[in-house]
PDB file of C-alpha atoms in Angstrom:
ATOM      1  CA  ASP A   1     -21.486   1.164  -7.562  1.00 65.00           C
ATOM      2  CA  GLN A   2     -18.361  -0.625  -8.729  1.00 77.00           C
ATOM      3  CA  GLN A   3     -15.425   0.574  -6.690  1.00 91.00           C
ATOM      4  CA  VAL A   4     -12.910  -1.574  -8.571  1.00 95.00           C
ATOM      5  CA  LYS A   5     -13.114  -1.911 -12.324  1.00 94.00           C
ATOM      6  CA  GLN A   6     -11.288  -3.977 -14.882  1.00 95.00           C
ATOM      7  CA  ASN A   7     -12.518  -2.562 -18.152  1.00 91.00           C
ATOM      8  CA  SER A   8     -11.001  -5.200 -20.418  1.00 95.00           C
ATOM      9  CA  PRO A   9     -12.871  -8.498 -20.161  1.00 94.00           C
ATOM     10  CA  SER A  10     -10.229 -10.232 -22.261  1.00 96.00           C
ATOM     11  CA  LEU A  11      -6.694  -9.808 -23.540  1.00 97.00           C
ATOM     12  CA  SER A  12      -4.725 -11.857 -26.057  1.00 98.00           C
ATOM     13  CA  VAL A  13      -0.915 -11.700 -26.110  1.00 98.00           C
ATOM     14  CA  GLN A  14       1.800 -13.497 -28.036  1.00 98.00           C
ATOM     15  CA  GLU A  15       4.059 -15.794 -26.050  1.00 98.00           C
ATOM     16  CA  GLY A  16       7.239 -13.994 -25.008  1.00 97.00           C
ATOM     17  CA  ARG A  17       5.714 -10.525 -25.225  1.00 98.00           C
ATOM     18  CA  ILE A  18       4.530  -8.303 -22.376  1.00 98.00           C
ATOM     19  CA  SER A  19       1.025  -8.652 -20.925  1.00 98.00           C
ATOM     20  CA  ILE A  20      -0.428  -5.543 -19.287  1.00 98.00           C
ATOM     21  CA  LEU A  21      -3.594  -5.850 -17.261  1.00 98.00           C
ATOM     22  CA  ASN A  22      -5.276  -2.721 -15.966  1.00 98.00           C
ATOM     23  CA  CYS A  23      -7.471  -1.871 -13.016  1.00 97.00           C
ATOM     24  CA  ASP A  24      -9.132   1.344 -11.825  1.00 97.00           C
ATOM     25  CA  TYR A  25     -10.578   2.152  -8.430  1.00 97.00           C
ATOM     26  CA  THR A  26     -12.662   4.958  -7.003  1.00 95.00           C
ATOM     27  CA  ASN A  27     -12.288   4.785  -3.215  1.00 90.00           C
ATOM     28  CA  SER A  28      -9.345   6.652  -1.683  1.00 89.00           C
ATOM     29  CA  MET A  29      -9.715   4.570   1.496  1.00 90.00           C
ATOM     30  CA  PHE A  30      -8.120   1.524  -0.112  1.00 94.00           C
ATOM     31  CA  ASP A  31      -4.696   0.957   1.441  1.00 93.00           C
ATOM     32  CA  TYR A  32      -3.483  -2.173  -0.295  1.00 96.00           C
ATOM     33  CA  PHE A  33      -3.940  -3.677  -3.723  1.00 97.00           C
ATOM     34  CA  LEU A  34      -3.631  -7.280  -4.829  1.00 97.00           C
ATOM     35  CA  TRP A  35      -3.680  -9.360  -7.992  1.00 98.00           C
ATOM     36  CA  TYR A  36      -5.061 -12.876  -8.133  1.00 98.00           C
ATOM     37  CA  LYS A  37      -4.879 -15.472 -10.867  1.00 97.00           C
ATOM     38  CA  LYS A  38      -7.721 -17.933 -11.366  1.00 95.00           C
ATOM     39  CA  TYR A  39      -8.033 -21.088 -13.419  1.00 94.00           C
ATOM     40  CA  PRO A  40     -11.510 -22.520 -14.184  1.00 89.00           C
ATOM     41  CA  ALA A  41     -13.135 -24.447 -11.336  1.00 87.00           C
ATOM     42  CA  GLU A  42     -10.347 -23.486  -8.916  1.00 92.00           C
ATOM     43  CA  GLY A  43      -9.985 -20.892  -6.194  1.00 95.00           C
ATOM     44  CA  PRO A  44      -8.046 -17.700  -6.973  1.00 96.00           C
ATOM     45  CA  THR A  45      -4.323 -17.796  -6.262  1.00 96.00           C
ATOM     46  CA  PHE A  46      -2.589 -14.781  -4.776  1.00 96.00           C
ATOM     47  CA  LEU A  47      -0.023 -13.385  -7.202  1.00 97.00           C
ATOM     48  CA  ILE A  48       1.413 -10.063  -6.085  1.00 97.00           C
ATOM     49  CA  SER A  49       0.436  -7.048  -4.028  1.00 97.00           C
ATOM     50  CA  ILE A  50       1.368  -3.433  -3.425  1.00 97.00           C
ATOM     51  CA  SER A  51       0.904  -1.042  -0.562  1.00 96.00           C
ATOM     52  CA  SER A  52      -0.727   2.298  -1.265  1.00 95.00           C
ATOM     53  CA  ILE A  53       2.464   4.049  -0.132  1.00 95.00           C
ATOM     54  CA  LYS A  54       4.490   2.495  -2.946  1.00 96.00           C
ATOM     55  CA  ASP A  55       4.316   2.868  -6.707  1.00 96.00           C
ATOM     56  CA  LYS A  56       5.972  -0.342  -7.830  1.00 98.00           C
ATOM     57  CA  ASN A  57       6.466  -3.894  -6.641  1.00 98.00           C
ATOM     58  CA  GLU A  58       8.299  -6.575  -8.569  1.00 98.00           C
ATOM     59  CA  ASP A  59       8.380 -10.348  -8.162  1.00 97.00           C
ATOM     60  CA  GLY A  60      10.102 -12.281 -10.914  1.00 97.00           C
ATOM     61  CA  ARG A  61       8.184 -11.881 -14.151  1.00 98.00           C
ATOM     62  CA  PHE A  62       5.393  -9.947 -12.417  1.00 98.00           C
ATOM     63  CA  THR A  63       5.411  -6.216 -11.667  1.00 98.00           C
ATOM     64  CA  VAL A  64       2.570  -4.187 -10.258  1.00 98.00           C
ATOM     65  CA  PHE A  65       2.453  -0.416 -10.739  1.00 98.00           C
ATOM     66  CA  LEU A  66       0.278   1.927  -8.730  1.00 98.00           C
ATOM     67  CA  ASN A  67      -0.660   5.458  -9.775  1.00 97.00           C
ATOM     68  CA  LYS A  68      -2.509   6.908  -6.817  1.00 95.00           C
ATOM     69  CA  SER A  69      -3.324  10.235  -8.403  1.00 95.00           C
ATOM     70  CA  ALA A  70      -5.034   8.435 -11.282  1.00 96.00           C
ATOM     71  CA  LYS A  71      -6.434   5.699  -9.021  1.00 96.00           C
ATOM     72  CA  HIS A  72      -5.031   3.170 -11.412  1.00 97.00           C
ATOM     73  CA  LEU A  73      -2.949   0.034 -11.100  1.00 97.00           C
ATOM     74  CA  SER A  74      -1.543  -2.335 -13.633  1.00 98.00           C
ATOM     75  CA  LEU A  75       0.040  -5.778 -13.698  1.00 98.00           C
ATOM     76  CA  HIS A  76       2.886  -6.416 -16.127  1.00 98.00           C
ATOM     77  CA  ILE A  77       3.928  -9.949 -17.018  1.00 98.00           C
ATOM     78  CA  VAL A  78       7.226 -10.252 -18.879  1.00 98.00           C
ATOM     79  CA  PRO A  79       7.808 -12.490 -20.721  1.00 98.00           C
ATOM     80  CA  SER A  80       4.344 -13.993 -21.074  1.00 98.00           C
ATOM     81  CA  GLN A  81       4.147 -17.780 -21.022  1.00 97.00           C
ATOM     82  CA  PRO A  82       1.331 -20.169 -22.043  1.00 96.00           C
ATOM     83  CA  GLY A  83       0.810 -21.111 -18.387  1.00 96.00           C
ATOM     84  CA  ASP A  84      -0.122 -17.495 -17.681  1.00 97.00           C
ATOM     85  CA  SER A  85      -3.412 -18.012 -19.535  1.00 97.00           C
ATOM     86  CA  ALA A  86      -6.053 -17.523 -16.837  1.00 97.00           C
ATOM     87  CA  VAL A  87      -8.482 -14.960 -15.451  1.00 96.00           C
ATOM     88  CA  TYR A  88      -6.783 -12.200 -13.463  1.00 97.00           C
ATOM     89  CA  PHE A  89      -8.603 -10.303 -10.740  1.00 97.00           C
ATOM     90  CA  CYS A  90      -7.423  -7.122  -9.135  1.00 97.00           C
ATOM     91  CA  ALA A  91      -8.592  -6.464  -5.602  1.00 96.00           C
ATOM     92  CA  ALA A  92      -8.451  -3.477  -3.284  1.00 96.00           C
ATOM     93  CA  SER A  93      -8.254  -3.759   0.469  1.00 95.00           C
ATOM     94  CA  ALA A  94      -9.823  -1.561   3.125  1.00 91.00           C
ATOM     95  CA  ARG A  95     -10.396  -1.958   6.839  1.00 88.00           C
ATOM     96  CA  ILE A  96     -14.081  -1.423   7.450  1.00 83.00           C
ATOM     97  CA  GLN A  97     -15.835  -1.863  10.806  1.00 79.00           C
ATOM     98  CA  GLY A  98     -12.825  -3.641  12.275  1.00 80.00           C
ATOM     99  CA  ALA A  99     -12.395  -6.151   9.476  1.00 86.00           C
ATOM    100  CA  GLN A 100     -10.225  -6.218   6.398  1.00 90.00           C
ATOM    101  CA  LYS A 101     -12.264  -6.577   3.229  1.00 92.00           C
ATOM    102  CA  LEU A 102     -11.346  -7.030  -0.391  1.00 94.00           C
ATOM    103  CA  VAL A 103     -13.289  -5.528  -3.257  1.00 93.00           C
ATOM    104  CA  PHE A 104     -12.696  -7.352  -6.539  1.00 94.00           C
ATOM    105  CA  GLY A 105     -12.829  -6.251 -10.129  1.00 94.00           C
ATOM    106  CA  GLN A 106     -14.748  -8.286 -12.680  1.00 93.00           C
ATOM    107  CA  GLY A 107     -11.631 -10.008 -13.984  1.00 95.00           C
ATOM    108  CA  THR A 108      -9.687 -10.044 -17.254  1.00 96.00           C
ATOM    109  CA  ARG A 109      -9.243 -13.272 -19.205  1.00 96.00           C
ATOM    110  CA  LEU A 110      -5.664 -13.428 -20.449  1.00 98.00           C
ATOM    111  CA  THR A 111      -4.835 -15.759 -23.336  1.00 98.00           C
ATOM    112  CA  ILE A 112      -1.211 -16.339 -24.286  1.00 98.00           C
ATOM    113  CA  ASN A 113      -0.852 -17.516 -27.849  1.00 96.00           C
ATOM    114  CA  PRO A 114       2.117 -19.708 -28.824  1.00 90.00           C
TER     115      PRO A 114
ATOM    116  CA  SER B   1       2.104 -23.709   6.631  1.00 83.00           C
ATOM    117  CA  GLN B   2      -1.578 -22.960   6.247  1.00 84.00           C
ATOM    118  CA  THR B   3      -4.108 -24.894   4.189  1.00 92.00           C
ATOM    119  CA  ILE B   4      -7.778 -24.356   3.518  1.00 95.00           C
ATOM    120  CA  HIS B   5     -10.296 -27.034   2.631  1.00 96.00           C
ATOM    121  CA  GLN B   6     -13.773 -26.836   1.190  1.00 97.00           C
ATOM    122  CA  TRP B   7     -16.331 -29.538   0.548  1.00 94.00           C
ATOM    123  CA  PRO B   8     -18.095 -30.742  -1.333  1.00 95.00           C
ATOM    124  CA  ALA B   9     -16.340 -29.845  -4.587  1.00 95.00           C
ATOM    125  CA  THR B  10     -19.546 -30.000  -6.614  1.00 96.00           C
ATOM    126  CA  LEU B  11     -23.193 -30.154  -5.639  1.00 97.00           C
ATOM    127  CA  VAL B  12     -26.445 -30.386  -7.570  1.00 97.00           C
ATOM    128  CA  GLN B  13     -29.510 -29.602  -5.502  1.00 97.00           C
ATOM    129  CA  PRO B  14     -33.192 -29.102  -6.339  1.00 97.00           C
ATOM    130  CA  VAL B  15     -34.940 -25.817  -5.666  1.00 97.00           C
ATOM    131  CA  GLY B  16     -36.287 -25.679  -2.122  1.00 97.00           C
ATOM    132  CA  SER B  17     -33.736 -28.088  -0.669  1.00 97.00           C
ATOM    133  CA  PRO B  18     -31.338 -27.144   2.171  1.00 97.00           C
ATOM    134  CA  LEU B  19     -27.659 -26.386   1.759  1.00 96.00           C
ATOM    135  CA  SER B  20     -24.579 -26.796   3.906  1.00 97.00           C
ATOM    136  CA  LEU B  21     -21.079 -25.985   2.638  1.00 97.00           C
ATOM    137  CA  GLU B  22     -18.122 -26.373   4.924  1.00 97.00           C
ATOM    138  CA  CYS B  23     -14.739 -24.686   5.068  1.00 97.00           C
ATOM    139  CA  THR B  24     -11.871 -25.467   7.411  1.00 97.00           C
ATOM    140  CA  VAL B  25      -8.466 -23.869   7.819  1.00 96.00           C
ATOM    141  CA  GLU B  26      -5.333 -25.501   9.190  1.00 95.00           C
ATOM    142  CA  GLY B  27      -2.088 -24.049  10.431  1.00 92.00           C
ATOM    143  CA  THR B  28      -3.271 -20.730  11.818  1.00 90.00           C
ATOM    144  CA  SER B  29      -5.299 -19.464  14.761  1.00 89.00           C
ATOM    145  CA  ASN B  30      -8.084 -16.907  14.869  1.00 91.00           C
ATOM    146  CA  PRO B  31      -8.090 -16.133  11.164  1.00 94.00           C
ATOM    147  CA  ASN B  32     -10.633 -13.853   9.563  1.00 95.00           C
ATOM    148  CA  LEU B  33     -12.866 -16.042   7.391  1.00 97.00           C
ATOM    149  CA  TYR B  34     -14.839 -15.098   4.294  1.00 97.00           C
ATOM    150  CA  TRP B  35     -17.469 -16.576   1.966  1.00 97.00           C
ATOM    151  CA  TYR B  36     -17.585 -15.343  -1.619  1.00 96.00           C
ATOM    152  CA  ARG B  37     -19.704 -16.256  -4.596  1.00 94.00           C
ATOM    153  CA  GLN B  38     -18.707 -16.029  -8.217  1.00 91.00           C
ATOM    154  CA  ALA B  39     -21.643 -16.072 -10.611  1.00 80.00           C
ATOM    155  CA  ALA B  40     -20.996 -17.103 -14.210  1.00 74.00           C
ATOM    156  CA  GLY B  41     -18.787 -14.522 -15.946  1.00 70.00           C
ATOM    157  CA  ARG B  42     -18.739 -12.245 -12.941  1.00 76.00           C
ATOM    158  CA  GLY B  43     -16.297 -11.139 -10.276  1.00 84.00           C
ATOM    159  CA  LEU B  44     -16.166 -12.287  -6.685  1.00 92.00           C
ATOM    160  CA  GLN B  45     -18.936 -11.058  -4.429  1.00 91.00           C
ATOM    161  CA  LEU B  46     -18.361 -11.059  -0.681  1.00 93.00           C
ATOM    162  CA  LEU B  47     -21.264 -12.745   1.099  1.00 94.00           C
ATOM    163  CA  PHE B  48     -20.187 -13.113   4.738  1.00 95.00           C
ATOM    164  CA  TYR B  49     -17.146 -12.562   6.891  1.00 95.00           C
ATOM    165  CA  SER B  50     -16.196 -13.497  10.411  1.00 95.00           C
ATOM    166  CA  VAL B  51     -13.539 -12.100  12.731  1.00 93.00           C
ATOM    167  CA  GLY B  52     -14.091 -14.700  15.462  1.00 93.00           C
ATOM    168  CA  ILE B  53     -16.164 -17.624  16.730  1.00 94.00           C
ATOM    169  CA  GLY B  54     -19.861 -16.827  16.565  1.00 91.00           C
ATOM    170  CA  GLN B  55     -19.220 -13.438  14.919  1.00 93.00           C
ATOM    171  CA  ILE B  56     -20.796 -13.212  11.477  1.00 94.00           C
ATOM    172  CA  SER B  57     -21.293 -10.156   9.312  1.00 92.00           C
ATOM    173  CA  SER B  58     -23.460 -10.250   6.222  1.00 90.00           C
ATOM    174  CA  GLU B  59     -22.628  -8.171   3.188  1.00 87.00           C
ATOM    175  CA  VAL B  60     -25.637  -8.846   1.009  1.00 81.00           C
ATOM    176  CA  PRO B  61     -29.201  -9.669   2.128  1.00 67.00           C
ATOM    177  CA  GLN B  62     -30.097 -12.992   0.605  1.00 78.00           C
ATOM    178  CA  ASN B  63     -31.272 -16.510   1.039  1.00 87.00           C
ATOM    179  CA  LEU B  64     -28.072 -17.674   2.715  1.00 94.00           C
ATOM    180  CA  SER B  65     -26.649 -17.660   6.219  1.00 95.00           C
ATOM    181  CA  ALA B  66     -23.258 -18.403   7.731  1.00 96.00           C
ATOM    182  CA  SER B  67     -21.978 -19.742  11.018  1.00 96.00           C
ATOM    183  CA  ARG B  68     -18.592 -20.167  12.693  1.00 97.00           C
ATOM    184  CA  PRO B  69     -18.947 -22.856  15.352  1.00 96.00           C
ATOM    185  CA  GLN B  70     -15.191 -23.282  15.812  1.00 95.00           C
ATOM    186  CA  ASP B  71     -12.160 -21.033  15.328  1.00 95.00           C
ATOM    187  CA  ARG B  72     -11.167 -22.576  12.007  1.00 95.00           C
ATOM    188  CA  GLN B  73     -14.534 -23.739  10.697  1.00 97.00           C
ATOM    189  CA  PHE B  74     -16.895 -21.674   8.581  1.00 97.00           C
ATOM    190  CA  ILE B  75     -20.225 -22.963   7.299  1.00 97.00           C
ATOM    191  CA  LEU B  76     -22.516 -21.563   4.611  1.00 97.00           C
ATOM    192  CA  SER B  77     -26.153 -22.641   4.810  1.00 96.00           C
ATOM    193  CA  SER B  78     -29.563 -22.208   3.326  1.00 96.00           C
ATOM    194  CA  LYS B  79     -32.925 -23.563   4.421  1.00 95.00           C
ATOM    195  CA  LYS B  80     -34.433 -23.428   0.912  1.00 96.00           C
ATOM    196  CA  LEU B  81     -32.339 -22.992  -2.187  1.00 95.00           C
ATOM    197  CA  LEU B  82     -33.366 -20.757  -5.077  1.00 94.00           C
ATOM    198  CA  LEU B  83     -32.304 -21.063  -8.695  1.00 94.00           C
ATOM    199  CA  SER B  84     -30.369 -17.806  -8.275  1.00 91.00           C
ATOM    200  CA  ASP B  85     -28.182 -19.445  -5.608  1.00 93.00           C
ATOM    201  CA  SER B  86     -26.316 -21.342  -8.306  1.00 92.00           C
ATOM    202  CA  GLY B  87     -22.681 -20.347  -8.569  1.00 93.00           C
ATOM    203  CA  PHE B  88     -19.132 -21.022  -7.494  1.00 95.00           C
ATOM    204  CA  TYR B  89     -18.683 -20.575  -3.736  1.00 97.00           C
ATOM    205  CA  LEU B  90     -15.303 -19.745  -2.313  1.00 97.00           C
ATOM    206  CA  CYS B  91     -14.050 -19.646   1.228  1.00 98.00           C
ATOM    207  CA  ALA B  92     -11.000 -17.546   2.132  1.00 97.00           C
ATOM    208  CA  TYR B  93      -8.927 -16.820   5.216  1.00 96.00           C
ATOM    209  CA  LEU B  94      -6.777 -13.936   6.326  1.00 94.00           C
ATOM    210  CA  ARG B  95      -4.074 -14.075   8.965  1.00 87.00           C
ATOM    211  CA  ASP B  96      -3.952 -11.251  11.462  1.00 81.00           C
ATOM    212  CA  GLY B  97      -1.570  -8.511  10.373  1.00 83.00           C
ATOM    213  CA  PHE B  98      -1.567  -9.570   6.729  1.00 88.00           C
ATOM    214  CA  TYR B  99      -3.435  -8.297   3.686  1.00 90.00           C
ATOM    215  CA  GLU B 100      -3.488 -11.346   1.451  1.00 94.00           C
ATOM    216  CA  GLN B 101      -6.563 -13.524   1.585  1.00 96.00           C
ATOM    217  CA  TYR B 102      -6.041 -17.150   0.588  1.00 96.00           C
ATOM    218  CA  PHE B 103      -8.788 -19.083  -1.075  1.00 97.00           C
ATOM    219  CA  GLY B 104     -10.009 -22.641  -0.910  1.00 96.00           C
ATOM    220  CA  PRO B 105     -10.646 -24.776  -4.007  1.00 96.00           C
ATOM    221  CA  GLY B 106     -14.323 -23.761  -4.201  1.00 96.00           C
ATOM    222  CA  THR B 107     -17.687 -25.529  -4.458  1.00 96.00           C
ATOM    223  CA  ARG B 108     -19.660 -25.534  -7.697  1.00 95.00           C
ATOM    224  CA  LEU B 109     -23.367 -25.387  -6.740  1.00 95.00           C
ATOM    225  CA  THR B 110     -26.044 -25.992  -9.344  1.00 96.00           C
ATOM    226  CA  VAL B 111     -29.647 -25.528  -8.277  1.00 96.00           C
ATOM    227  CA  THR B 112     -32.082 -27.268 -10.600  1.00 96.00           C
TER     228      THR B 112
END
């Protein structure tokens, strides 16, 4: 039972263009959503987040959109740069049995082509 | 500022041998602590979490155990490793009142 899904295992984008990474979730109990970026053999790095009461959050080149009715969120990167090439994980947060837990998607490998 | 350390960075162990991975956090008190595993080509699977010293919750029944002997120390252990224990192990912390978990650099475990 995958509560958080990233249906695209990989995405290839031209440098300077927009990268759009998508994520779907099934559990209405999630109250916060996060995106992480991961390079090989390193721990994930927190990128940007959004509360379930908002529909957009922007931080520099990164914007996260949340569509609660569709249970869908997306990460937009504009403009894409070669250093953005990495695996991106979306995660959904819920407080369960007194502890905050994150449920992660499977990840999307983003490749930015020069 | 907070920092999180994990060691060792890489480990190659034979089947049936014991395991001890350590994680420490600096710069914060009473964090929630988490152990995750990432198998090859997969997402992050939560293994254990702890909300305080001596308090451990297990997410998935398995060959591993966890302990929290001190406020900012989290240990992942096994008495006898299996081949299926191979993977990339990540420790993370969460500060009270926040949503973002921050991850350590990870330990690559290969069981041979």
